[in-house]
Coordinates of C-alpha atoms and ligand atoms in Angstrom, one line a residue:
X1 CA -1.7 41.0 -14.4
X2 CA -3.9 40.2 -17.4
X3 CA -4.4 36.4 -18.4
X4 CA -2.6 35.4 -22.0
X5 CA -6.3 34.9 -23.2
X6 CA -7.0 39.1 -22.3
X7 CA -4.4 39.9 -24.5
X8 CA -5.0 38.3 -27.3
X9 CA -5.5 40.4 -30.4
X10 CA -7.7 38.8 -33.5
X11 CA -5.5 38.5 -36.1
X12 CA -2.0 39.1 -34.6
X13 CA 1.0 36.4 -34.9
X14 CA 4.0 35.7 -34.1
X15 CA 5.3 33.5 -36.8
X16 CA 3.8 32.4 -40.0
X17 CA 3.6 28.7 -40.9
X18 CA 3.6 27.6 -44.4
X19 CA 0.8 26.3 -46.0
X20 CA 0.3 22.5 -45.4
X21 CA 1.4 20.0 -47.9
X22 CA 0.1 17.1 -46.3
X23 CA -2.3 15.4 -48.4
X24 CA -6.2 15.4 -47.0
X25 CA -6.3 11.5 -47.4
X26 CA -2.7 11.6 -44.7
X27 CA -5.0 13.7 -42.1
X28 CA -6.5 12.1 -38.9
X29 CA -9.9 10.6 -39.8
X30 CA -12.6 13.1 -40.5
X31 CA -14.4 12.4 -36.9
X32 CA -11.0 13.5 -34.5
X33 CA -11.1 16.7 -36.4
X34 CA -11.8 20.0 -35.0
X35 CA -15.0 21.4 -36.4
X36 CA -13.8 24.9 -35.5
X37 CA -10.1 26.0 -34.9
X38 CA -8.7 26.0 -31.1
X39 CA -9.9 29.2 -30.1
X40 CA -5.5 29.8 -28.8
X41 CA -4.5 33.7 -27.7
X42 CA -3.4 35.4 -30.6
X43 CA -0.3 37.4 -30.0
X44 CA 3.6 38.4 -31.6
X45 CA 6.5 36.9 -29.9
X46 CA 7.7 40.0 -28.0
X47 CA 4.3 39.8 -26.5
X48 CA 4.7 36.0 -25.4
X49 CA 7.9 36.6 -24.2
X50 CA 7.2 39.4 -22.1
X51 CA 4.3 37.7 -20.6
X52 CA 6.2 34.3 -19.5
X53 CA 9.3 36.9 -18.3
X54 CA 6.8 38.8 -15.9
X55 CA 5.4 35.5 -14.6
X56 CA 8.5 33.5 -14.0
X57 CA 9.7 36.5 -12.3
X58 CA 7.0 35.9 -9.1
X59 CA 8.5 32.2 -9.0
X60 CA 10.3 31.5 -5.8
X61 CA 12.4 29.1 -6.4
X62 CA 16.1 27.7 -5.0
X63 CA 17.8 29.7 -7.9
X64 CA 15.9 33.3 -6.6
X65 CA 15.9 32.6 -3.3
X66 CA 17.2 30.9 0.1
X67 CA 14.1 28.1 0.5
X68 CA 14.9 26.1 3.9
X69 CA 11.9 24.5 3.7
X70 CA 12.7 21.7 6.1
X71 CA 12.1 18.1 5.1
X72 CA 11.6 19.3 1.8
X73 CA 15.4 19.5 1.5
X74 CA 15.5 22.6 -1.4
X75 CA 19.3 22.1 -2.4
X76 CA 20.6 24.1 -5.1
X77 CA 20.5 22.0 -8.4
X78 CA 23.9 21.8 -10.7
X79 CA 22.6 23.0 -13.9
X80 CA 25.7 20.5 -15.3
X81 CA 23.0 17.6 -14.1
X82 CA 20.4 19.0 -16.8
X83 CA 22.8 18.3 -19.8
X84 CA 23.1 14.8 -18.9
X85 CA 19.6 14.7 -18.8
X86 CA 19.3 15.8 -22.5
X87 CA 21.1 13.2 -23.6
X88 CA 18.4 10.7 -22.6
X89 CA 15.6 12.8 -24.4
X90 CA 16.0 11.4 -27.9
X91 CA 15.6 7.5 -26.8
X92 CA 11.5 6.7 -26.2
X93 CA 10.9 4.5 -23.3
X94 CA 9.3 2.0 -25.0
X95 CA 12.6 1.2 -27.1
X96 CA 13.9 -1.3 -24.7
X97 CA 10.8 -2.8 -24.3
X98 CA 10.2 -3.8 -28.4
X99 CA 11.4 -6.6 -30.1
X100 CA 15.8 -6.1 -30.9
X101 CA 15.0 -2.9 -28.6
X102 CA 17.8 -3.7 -25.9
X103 CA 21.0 -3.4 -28.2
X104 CA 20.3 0.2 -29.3
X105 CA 19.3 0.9 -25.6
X106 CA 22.5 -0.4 -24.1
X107 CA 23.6 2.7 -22.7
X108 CA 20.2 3.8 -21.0
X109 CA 20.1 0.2 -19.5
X110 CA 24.0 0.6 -18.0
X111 CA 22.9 3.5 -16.6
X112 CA 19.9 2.4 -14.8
X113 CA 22.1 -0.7 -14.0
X114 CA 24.7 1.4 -12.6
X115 CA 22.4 3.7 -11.2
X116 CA 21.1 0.3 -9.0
X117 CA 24.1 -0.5 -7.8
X118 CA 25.4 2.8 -6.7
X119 CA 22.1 3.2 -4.6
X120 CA 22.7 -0.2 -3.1
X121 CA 26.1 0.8 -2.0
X122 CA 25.3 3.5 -0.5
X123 CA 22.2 2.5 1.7
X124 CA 24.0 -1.4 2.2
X125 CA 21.4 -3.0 0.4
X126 CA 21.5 -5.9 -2.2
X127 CA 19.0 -4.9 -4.9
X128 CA 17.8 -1.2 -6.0
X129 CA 14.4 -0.8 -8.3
X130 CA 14.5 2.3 -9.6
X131 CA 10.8 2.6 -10.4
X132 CA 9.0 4.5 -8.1
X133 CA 7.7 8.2 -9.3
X134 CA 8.4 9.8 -5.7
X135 CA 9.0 9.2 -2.2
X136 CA 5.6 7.8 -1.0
X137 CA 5.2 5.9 -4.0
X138 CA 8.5 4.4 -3.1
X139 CA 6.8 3.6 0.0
X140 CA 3.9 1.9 -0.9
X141 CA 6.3 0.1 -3.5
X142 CA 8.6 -1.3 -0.1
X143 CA 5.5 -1.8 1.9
X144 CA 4.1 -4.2 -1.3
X145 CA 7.0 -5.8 -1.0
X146 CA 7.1 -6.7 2.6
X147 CA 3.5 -8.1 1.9
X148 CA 4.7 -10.1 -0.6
X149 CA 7.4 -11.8 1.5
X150 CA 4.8 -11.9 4.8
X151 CA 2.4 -13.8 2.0
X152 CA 5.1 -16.2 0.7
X153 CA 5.7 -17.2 4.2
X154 CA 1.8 -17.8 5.1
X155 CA 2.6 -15.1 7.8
X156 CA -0.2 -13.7 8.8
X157 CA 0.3 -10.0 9.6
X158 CA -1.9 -7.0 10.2
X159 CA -0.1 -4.2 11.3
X160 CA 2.3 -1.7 10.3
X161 CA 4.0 0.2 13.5
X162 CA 5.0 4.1 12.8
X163 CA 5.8 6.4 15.7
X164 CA 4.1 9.7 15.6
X165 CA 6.9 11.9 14.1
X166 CA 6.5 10.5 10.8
X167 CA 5.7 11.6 7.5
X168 CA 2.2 11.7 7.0
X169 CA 2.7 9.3 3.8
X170 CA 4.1 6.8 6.0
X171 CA 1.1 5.2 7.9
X172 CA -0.8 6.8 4.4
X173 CA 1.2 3.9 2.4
X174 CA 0.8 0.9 4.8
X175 CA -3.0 1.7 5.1
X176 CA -2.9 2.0 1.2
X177 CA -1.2 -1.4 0.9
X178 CA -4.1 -2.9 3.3
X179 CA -2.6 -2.5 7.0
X180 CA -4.0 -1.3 10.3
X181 CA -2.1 1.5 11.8
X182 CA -0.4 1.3 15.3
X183 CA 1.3 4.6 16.0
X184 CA 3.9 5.3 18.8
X185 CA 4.1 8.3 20.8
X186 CA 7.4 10.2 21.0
X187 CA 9.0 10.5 24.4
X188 CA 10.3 14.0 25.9
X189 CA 13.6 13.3 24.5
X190 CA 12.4 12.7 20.6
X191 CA 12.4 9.4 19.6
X192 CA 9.9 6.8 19.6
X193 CA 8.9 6.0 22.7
X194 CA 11.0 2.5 23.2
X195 CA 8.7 1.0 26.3
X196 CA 5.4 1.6 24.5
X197 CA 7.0 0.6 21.2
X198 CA 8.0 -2.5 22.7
X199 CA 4.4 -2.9 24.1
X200 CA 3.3 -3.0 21.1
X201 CA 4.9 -4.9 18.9
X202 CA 3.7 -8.5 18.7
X203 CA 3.3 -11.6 15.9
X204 CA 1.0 -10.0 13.9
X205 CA 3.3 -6.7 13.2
X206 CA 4.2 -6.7 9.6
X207 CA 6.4 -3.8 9.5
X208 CA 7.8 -0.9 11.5
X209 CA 8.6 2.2 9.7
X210 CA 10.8 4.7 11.1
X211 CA 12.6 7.7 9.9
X212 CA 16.2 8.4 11.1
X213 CA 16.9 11.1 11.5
X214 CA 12.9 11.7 12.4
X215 CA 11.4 14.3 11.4
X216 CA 12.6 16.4 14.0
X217 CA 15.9 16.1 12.8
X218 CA 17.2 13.4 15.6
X219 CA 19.2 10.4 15.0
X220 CA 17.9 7.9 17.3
X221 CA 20.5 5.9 19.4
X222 CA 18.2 3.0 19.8
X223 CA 17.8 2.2 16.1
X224 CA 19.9 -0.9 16.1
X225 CA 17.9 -2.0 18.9
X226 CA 14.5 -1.3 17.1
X227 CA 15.7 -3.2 14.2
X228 CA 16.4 -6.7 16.4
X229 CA 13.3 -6.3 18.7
X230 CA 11.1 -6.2 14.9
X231 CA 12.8 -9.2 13.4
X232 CA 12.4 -11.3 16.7
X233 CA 8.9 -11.4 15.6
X234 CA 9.4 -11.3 11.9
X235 CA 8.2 -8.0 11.4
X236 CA 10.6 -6.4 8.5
X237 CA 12.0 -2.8 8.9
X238 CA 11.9 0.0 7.2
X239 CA 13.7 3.3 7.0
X240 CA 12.4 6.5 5.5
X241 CA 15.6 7.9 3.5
X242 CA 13.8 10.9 1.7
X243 CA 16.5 13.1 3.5
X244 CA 19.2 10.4 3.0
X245 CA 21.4 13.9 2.7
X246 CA 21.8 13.6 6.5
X247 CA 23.7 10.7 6.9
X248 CA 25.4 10.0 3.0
X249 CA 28.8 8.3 3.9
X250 CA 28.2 8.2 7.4
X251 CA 25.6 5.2 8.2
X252 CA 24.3 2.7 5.7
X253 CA 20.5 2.0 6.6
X254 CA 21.5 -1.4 5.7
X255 CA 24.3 -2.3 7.9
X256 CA 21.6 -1.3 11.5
X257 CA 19.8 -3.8 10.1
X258 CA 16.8 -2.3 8.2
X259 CA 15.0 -4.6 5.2
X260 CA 13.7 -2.1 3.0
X261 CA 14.8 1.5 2.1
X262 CA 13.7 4.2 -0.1
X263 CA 15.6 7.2 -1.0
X264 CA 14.0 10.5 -2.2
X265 CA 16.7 11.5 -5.3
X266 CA 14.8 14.8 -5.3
X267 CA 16.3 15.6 -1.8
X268 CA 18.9 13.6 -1.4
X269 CA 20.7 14.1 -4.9
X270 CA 20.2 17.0 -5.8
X271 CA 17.2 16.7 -8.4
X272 CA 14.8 19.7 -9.2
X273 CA 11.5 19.4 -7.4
X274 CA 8.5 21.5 -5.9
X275 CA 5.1 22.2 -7.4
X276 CA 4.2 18.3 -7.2
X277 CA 7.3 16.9 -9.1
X278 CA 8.5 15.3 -10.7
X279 CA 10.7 13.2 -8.8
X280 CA 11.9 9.3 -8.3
X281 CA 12.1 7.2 -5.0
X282 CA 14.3 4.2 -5.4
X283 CA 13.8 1.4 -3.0
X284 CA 16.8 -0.9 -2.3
X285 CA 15.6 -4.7 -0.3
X286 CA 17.9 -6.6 1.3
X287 CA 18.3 -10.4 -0.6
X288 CA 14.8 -12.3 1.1
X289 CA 13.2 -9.6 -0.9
X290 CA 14.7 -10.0 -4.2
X291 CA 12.5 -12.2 -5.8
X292 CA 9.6 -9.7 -5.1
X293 CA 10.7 -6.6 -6.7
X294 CA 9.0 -4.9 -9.8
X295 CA 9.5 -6.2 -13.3
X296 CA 10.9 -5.3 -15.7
X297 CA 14.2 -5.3 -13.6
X298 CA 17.5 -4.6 -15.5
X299 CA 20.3 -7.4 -15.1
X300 CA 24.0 -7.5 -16.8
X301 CA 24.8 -10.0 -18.5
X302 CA 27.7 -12.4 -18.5
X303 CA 28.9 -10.7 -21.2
X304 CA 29.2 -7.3 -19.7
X305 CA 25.7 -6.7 -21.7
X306 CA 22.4 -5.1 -20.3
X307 CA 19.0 -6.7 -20.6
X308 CA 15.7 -6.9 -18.9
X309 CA 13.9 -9.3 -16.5
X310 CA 9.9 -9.2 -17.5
X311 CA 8.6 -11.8 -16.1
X312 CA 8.7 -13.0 -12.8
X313 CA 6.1 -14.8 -11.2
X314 CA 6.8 -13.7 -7.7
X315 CA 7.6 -9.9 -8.6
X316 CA 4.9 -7.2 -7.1
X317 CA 4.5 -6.8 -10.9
X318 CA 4.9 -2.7 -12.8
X319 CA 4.7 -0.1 -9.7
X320 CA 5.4 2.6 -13.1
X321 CA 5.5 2.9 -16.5
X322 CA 8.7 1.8 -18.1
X323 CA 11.4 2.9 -16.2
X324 CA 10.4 5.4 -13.5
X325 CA 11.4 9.2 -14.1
X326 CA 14.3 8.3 -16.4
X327 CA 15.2 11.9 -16.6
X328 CA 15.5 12.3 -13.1
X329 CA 17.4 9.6 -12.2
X330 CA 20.0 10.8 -15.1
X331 CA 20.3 14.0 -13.1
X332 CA 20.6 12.1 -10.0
X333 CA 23.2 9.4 -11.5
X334 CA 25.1 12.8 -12.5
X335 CA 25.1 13.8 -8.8
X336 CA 26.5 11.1 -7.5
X337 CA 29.3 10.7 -10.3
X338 CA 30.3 14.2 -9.8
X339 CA 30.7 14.0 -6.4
X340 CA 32.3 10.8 -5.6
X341 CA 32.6 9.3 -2.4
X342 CA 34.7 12.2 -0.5
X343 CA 31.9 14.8 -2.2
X344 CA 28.8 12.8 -0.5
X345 CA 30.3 12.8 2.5
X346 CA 31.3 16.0 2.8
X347 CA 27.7 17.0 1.5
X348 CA 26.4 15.1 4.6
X349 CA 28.4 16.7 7.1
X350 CA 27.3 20.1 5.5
X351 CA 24.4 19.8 5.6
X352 CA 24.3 18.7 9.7
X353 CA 26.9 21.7 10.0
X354 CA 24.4 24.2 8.4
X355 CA 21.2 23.1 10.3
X356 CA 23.4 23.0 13.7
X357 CA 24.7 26.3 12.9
X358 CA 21.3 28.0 12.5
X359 CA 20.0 26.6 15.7
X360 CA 22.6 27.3 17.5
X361 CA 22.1 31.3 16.5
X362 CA 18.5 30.8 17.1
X363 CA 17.5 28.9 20.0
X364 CA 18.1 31.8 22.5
X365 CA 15.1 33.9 21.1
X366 CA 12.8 30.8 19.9
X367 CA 11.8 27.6 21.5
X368 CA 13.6 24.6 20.9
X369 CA 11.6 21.9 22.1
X370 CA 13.7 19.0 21.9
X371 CA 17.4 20.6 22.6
X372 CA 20.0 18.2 21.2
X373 CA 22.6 18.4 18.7
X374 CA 20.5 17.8 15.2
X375 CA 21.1 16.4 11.8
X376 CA 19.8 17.8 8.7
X377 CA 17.4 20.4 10.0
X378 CA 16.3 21.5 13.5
X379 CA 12.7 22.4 14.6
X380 CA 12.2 25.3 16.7
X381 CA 8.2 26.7 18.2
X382 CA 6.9 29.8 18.0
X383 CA 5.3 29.1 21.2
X384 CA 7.2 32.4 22.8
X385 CA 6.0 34.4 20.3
X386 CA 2.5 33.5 20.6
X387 CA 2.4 35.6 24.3
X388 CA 2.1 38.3 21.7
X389 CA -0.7 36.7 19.6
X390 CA 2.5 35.9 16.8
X391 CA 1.8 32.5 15.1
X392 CA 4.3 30.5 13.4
X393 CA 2.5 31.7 10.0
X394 CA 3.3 35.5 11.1
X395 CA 7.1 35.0 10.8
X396 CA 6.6 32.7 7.6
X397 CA 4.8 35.8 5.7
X398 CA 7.3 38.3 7.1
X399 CA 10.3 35.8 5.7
X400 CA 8.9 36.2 2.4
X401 CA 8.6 39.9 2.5
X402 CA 12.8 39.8 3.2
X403 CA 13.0 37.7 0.2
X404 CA 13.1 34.0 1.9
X405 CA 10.6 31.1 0.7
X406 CA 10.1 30.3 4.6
X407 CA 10.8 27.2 6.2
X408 CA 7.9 24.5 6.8
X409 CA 5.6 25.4 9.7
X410 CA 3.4 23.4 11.6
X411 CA 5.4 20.2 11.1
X412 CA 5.7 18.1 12.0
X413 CA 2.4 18.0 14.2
X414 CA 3.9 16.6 17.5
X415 CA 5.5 20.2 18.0
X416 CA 3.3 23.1 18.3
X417 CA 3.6 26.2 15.8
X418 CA 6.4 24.1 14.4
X419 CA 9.1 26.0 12.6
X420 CA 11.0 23.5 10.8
X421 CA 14.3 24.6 9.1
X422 CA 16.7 23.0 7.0
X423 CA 19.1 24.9 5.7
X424 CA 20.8 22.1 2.9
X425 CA 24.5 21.9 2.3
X426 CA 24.6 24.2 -0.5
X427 CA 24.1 27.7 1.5
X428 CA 27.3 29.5 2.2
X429 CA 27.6 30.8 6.1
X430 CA 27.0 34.6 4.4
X431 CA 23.6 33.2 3.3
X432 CA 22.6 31.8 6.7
X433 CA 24.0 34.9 8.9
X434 CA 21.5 37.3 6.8
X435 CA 18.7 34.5 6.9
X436 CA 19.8 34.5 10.9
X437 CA 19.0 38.1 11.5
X438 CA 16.3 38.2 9.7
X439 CA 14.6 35.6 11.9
X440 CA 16.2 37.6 15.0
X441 CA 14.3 40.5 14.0
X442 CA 11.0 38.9 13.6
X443 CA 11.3 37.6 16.9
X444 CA 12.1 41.1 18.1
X445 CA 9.2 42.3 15.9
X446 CA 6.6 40.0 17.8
X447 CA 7.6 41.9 20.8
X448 CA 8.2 45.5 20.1
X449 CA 6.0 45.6 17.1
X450 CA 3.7 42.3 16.2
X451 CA 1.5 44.4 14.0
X452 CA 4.3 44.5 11.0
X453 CA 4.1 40.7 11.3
X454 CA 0.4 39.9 11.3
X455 CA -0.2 42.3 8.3
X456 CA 3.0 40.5 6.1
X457 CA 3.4 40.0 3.5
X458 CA 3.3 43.4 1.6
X459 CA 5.7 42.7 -1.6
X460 CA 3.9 39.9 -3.0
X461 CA 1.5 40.6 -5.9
X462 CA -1.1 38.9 -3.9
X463 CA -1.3 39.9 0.0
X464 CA -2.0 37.1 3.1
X465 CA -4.5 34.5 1.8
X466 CA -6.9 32.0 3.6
X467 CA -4.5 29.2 3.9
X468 CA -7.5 26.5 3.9
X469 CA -9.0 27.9 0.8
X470 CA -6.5 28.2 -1.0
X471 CA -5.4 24.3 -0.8
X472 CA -9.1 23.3 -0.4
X473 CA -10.5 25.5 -3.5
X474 CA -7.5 25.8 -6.1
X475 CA -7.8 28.0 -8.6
X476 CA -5.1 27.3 -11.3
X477 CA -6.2 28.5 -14.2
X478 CA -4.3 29.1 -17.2
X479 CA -2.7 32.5 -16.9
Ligands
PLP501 C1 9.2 14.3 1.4 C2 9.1 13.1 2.3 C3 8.4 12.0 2.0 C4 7.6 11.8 0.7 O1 8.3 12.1 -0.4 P1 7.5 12.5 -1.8 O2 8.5 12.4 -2.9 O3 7.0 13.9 -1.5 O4 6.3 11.6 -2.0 C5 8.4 10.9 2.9 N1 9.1 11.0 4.1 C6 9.7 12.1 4.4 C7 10.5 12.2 5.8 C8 9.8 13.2 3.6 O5 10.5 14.3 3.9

């Protein structure tokens, strides 16, 4: 397909703008002018159209395609949730922020305010900032704040425990914050190995962060227990709810007995995300770490009004600019509202149902290296399939060639050719029976036929790439 550029055509438009009638003396000053015009593709409107049609049309995305790209949690998105959005569009963020600005920004601030406390209800914490731009920044935004409340204590603290399931941003943000890693092995049933955990926890652990479900989609029966042995040492815990989907309405991270939460509203709620955002991870402290959080923090008022706290001496200080991803959370604040208590926890159980369902149709022709009942997704190895030199990437390239984004391979890296898969409440039982035999055939594929597999995928405008160089030497160029 040619670039925009390659089919430009001197001369040719696709509306006409009348002449200026801004005076020369209104203009930008003579210096930020252009001394030759933009050198922009010159084309008519069908020809724009057309071109952005074609390209949107290679898009895989969650309203083309089944995408169980697990951990990533690709729910379908209520286009309802957009209009809400809109309706914050014409407010600039700044508003709030100027002189007299709160009173025509009541309802943004209600919403943030309300936003808050829903979020605290449902992860049993006191205070929410909405703030951070994503889930790790939400991380390094609750990992801040436990340094903060080590520092007001004169604690001295130098390590942040993580077992070695977790998110790669997870010891990424404590190191970021200024803390040595200790990381945990997993034991043969999947969850953090308690005894060496226990070994390793001592006076100068600042924090322990663990994910629950983990990332191999198991609840941990020991998290209560975790959470006890950390405080006896006043080490603060805290929990990993990018894929809060798993456990909405079930278990409040809160009531275990964690400190610190952050919730991914891109996974959890139901928000758009993929090619790098943009998305919004909340982080909800329990009271000792009130005082800490990032200004400017919306309060209401005695008077049923909304304003804003800016200046706190022990806060963290701005983790973002004004408000975090307003838009986001409006989607996300639209999410919850729609569905109500009975919907989130029905969206839970979904969700567990779906991923249960798929492994349970699965895990007689791939490997399922840690065989329990799972939450939100299930992790399977294409260790069987390698006898016939068939990779976990094989399968992923053939998906796409039967018309599924496939699910994340190779994490996480405790399993070998990991094939993670989470499925997301939205997907109706018709959608994961084709989805099912289509992975049945691959695995009969990498016995009868492997071939087929290693030379996937064959519908894509662009055939099997090197993985490396394509993450390592990006070309995105304007097209
Ligand atoms: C996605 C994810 C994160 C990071 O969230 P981002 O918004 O991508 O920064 C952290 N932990 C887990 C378990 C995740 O799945």
């Amino acid at each position: 397909m040619q670039l925009i550029y390659e089919k430009s055509v001197s001369g040719r438009r696709g509306v006409h703008m009348p002449a200026s009638d801004v005076p020369p003396a209104a203009m930008l000053p003579r210096e930020l002018l252009r001394s030759e015009p933009a050198a922009l593709p010159e084309l008519s409107e069908l020809d724009v159209v057309r071109h952005f049609t074609q390209l949107s049309r290679r898009n895989i995305g969650v309203d083309t395609t089944f995408y169980p790209l697990g951990s990533c949690t690709m729910k379908y998105n209520a286009k309802a949730l957009e209009e809400g959005a809109k309706l914050s569009a014409p407010f600039h963020p700044m508003t709030a922020l100027l002189p007299g600005g709160e009173a025509c920004s009541q309802g943004s601030l209600a919403m943030l305010h309300h936003m808050s406390e829903l979020l605290a209800e449902i992860t049993g914490m006191d205070e929410v900032t909405c703030q951070p731009l994503a889930g790790a920044h939400g991380e390094m935004t609750g990992i801040m704040l436990i340094a903060a409340y080590h520092q007001a204590k004169g604690n001295n603290k130098k390590y942040v425990i993580v077992p070695d399931s977790s998110h790669g941003t997870n010891p990424a943000s404590a190191a970021m914050v200024g803390y040595e890693i200790v990381t945990i092995p997993t034991a043969p049933y999947g969850d953090m190995d308690l005894e060496a955990f226990e070994a390793a926890l001592n006076g100068e652990v600042a924090a322990v962060m663990m994910t629950c479900p983990n990332t191999l989609g198991l609840f941990n029966p020991h998290i209560k227990e975790i959470c006890d042995l950390a405080h006896s040492v006043d080490a603060l815990v805290y929990y990993d709810g990018a894929n809060l989907n798993a456990i909405l309405g079930q278990v409040r991270p809160g009531d275990v007995g964690f400190d610190v939460v952050h919730v991914n509203l891109h996974k959890t709620f139901g928000t758009p995300h993929g090619a790098g955002g943009p998305g919004s991870g909340p982080v909800g402290v329990k009271k000792g770490l009130i005082p800490f959080l990032p200004m400017p923090q919306v309060i209401k008022r005695a008077d049923g009004s909304f304003g804003l706290i800016t200046d706190n001496p022990q806060s963290i200080g701005r983790t973002a600019n004004f408000f975090g991803n307003f838009g986001v959370m409006a989607k996300a604040y639209g999410y919850i509202l729609m569905l109500g208590r009975e919907g989130l926890i029905d969206a839970s159980e979904k969700a567990v149902l779906n991923a249960n369902y798929v492994m349970a149709r699965l895990k007689d022709l791939y490997e399922l290296p840690y065989d329990q009942t799972c939450m939100h997704e299930c992790v399977f190895s294409a260790s069987r399939q390698m006898q016939h030199d068939v990779h976990a990437i094989d399968i992923a390239k053939f998906l796409i060639d039967k018309g599924y984004h496939p699910p994340t391979v190779y994490f996480p890296l405790i399993v070998k050719e990991a094939i993670m898969i989470e499925p997301t409440e939205t997907e109706s039982k018709e959608t994961l029976d084709e989805f099912i035999a289509v992975m049945r055939e691959a695995a009969e594929l990498a016995e009868k036929d492997p071939a087929v597999l290693k030379r996937a995928p064959i519908s894509t405008p662009i055939s099997r790439l090197d993985e490396t160089k394509a993450a390592r030497e990006q070309n995105v160029c304007f097209a």
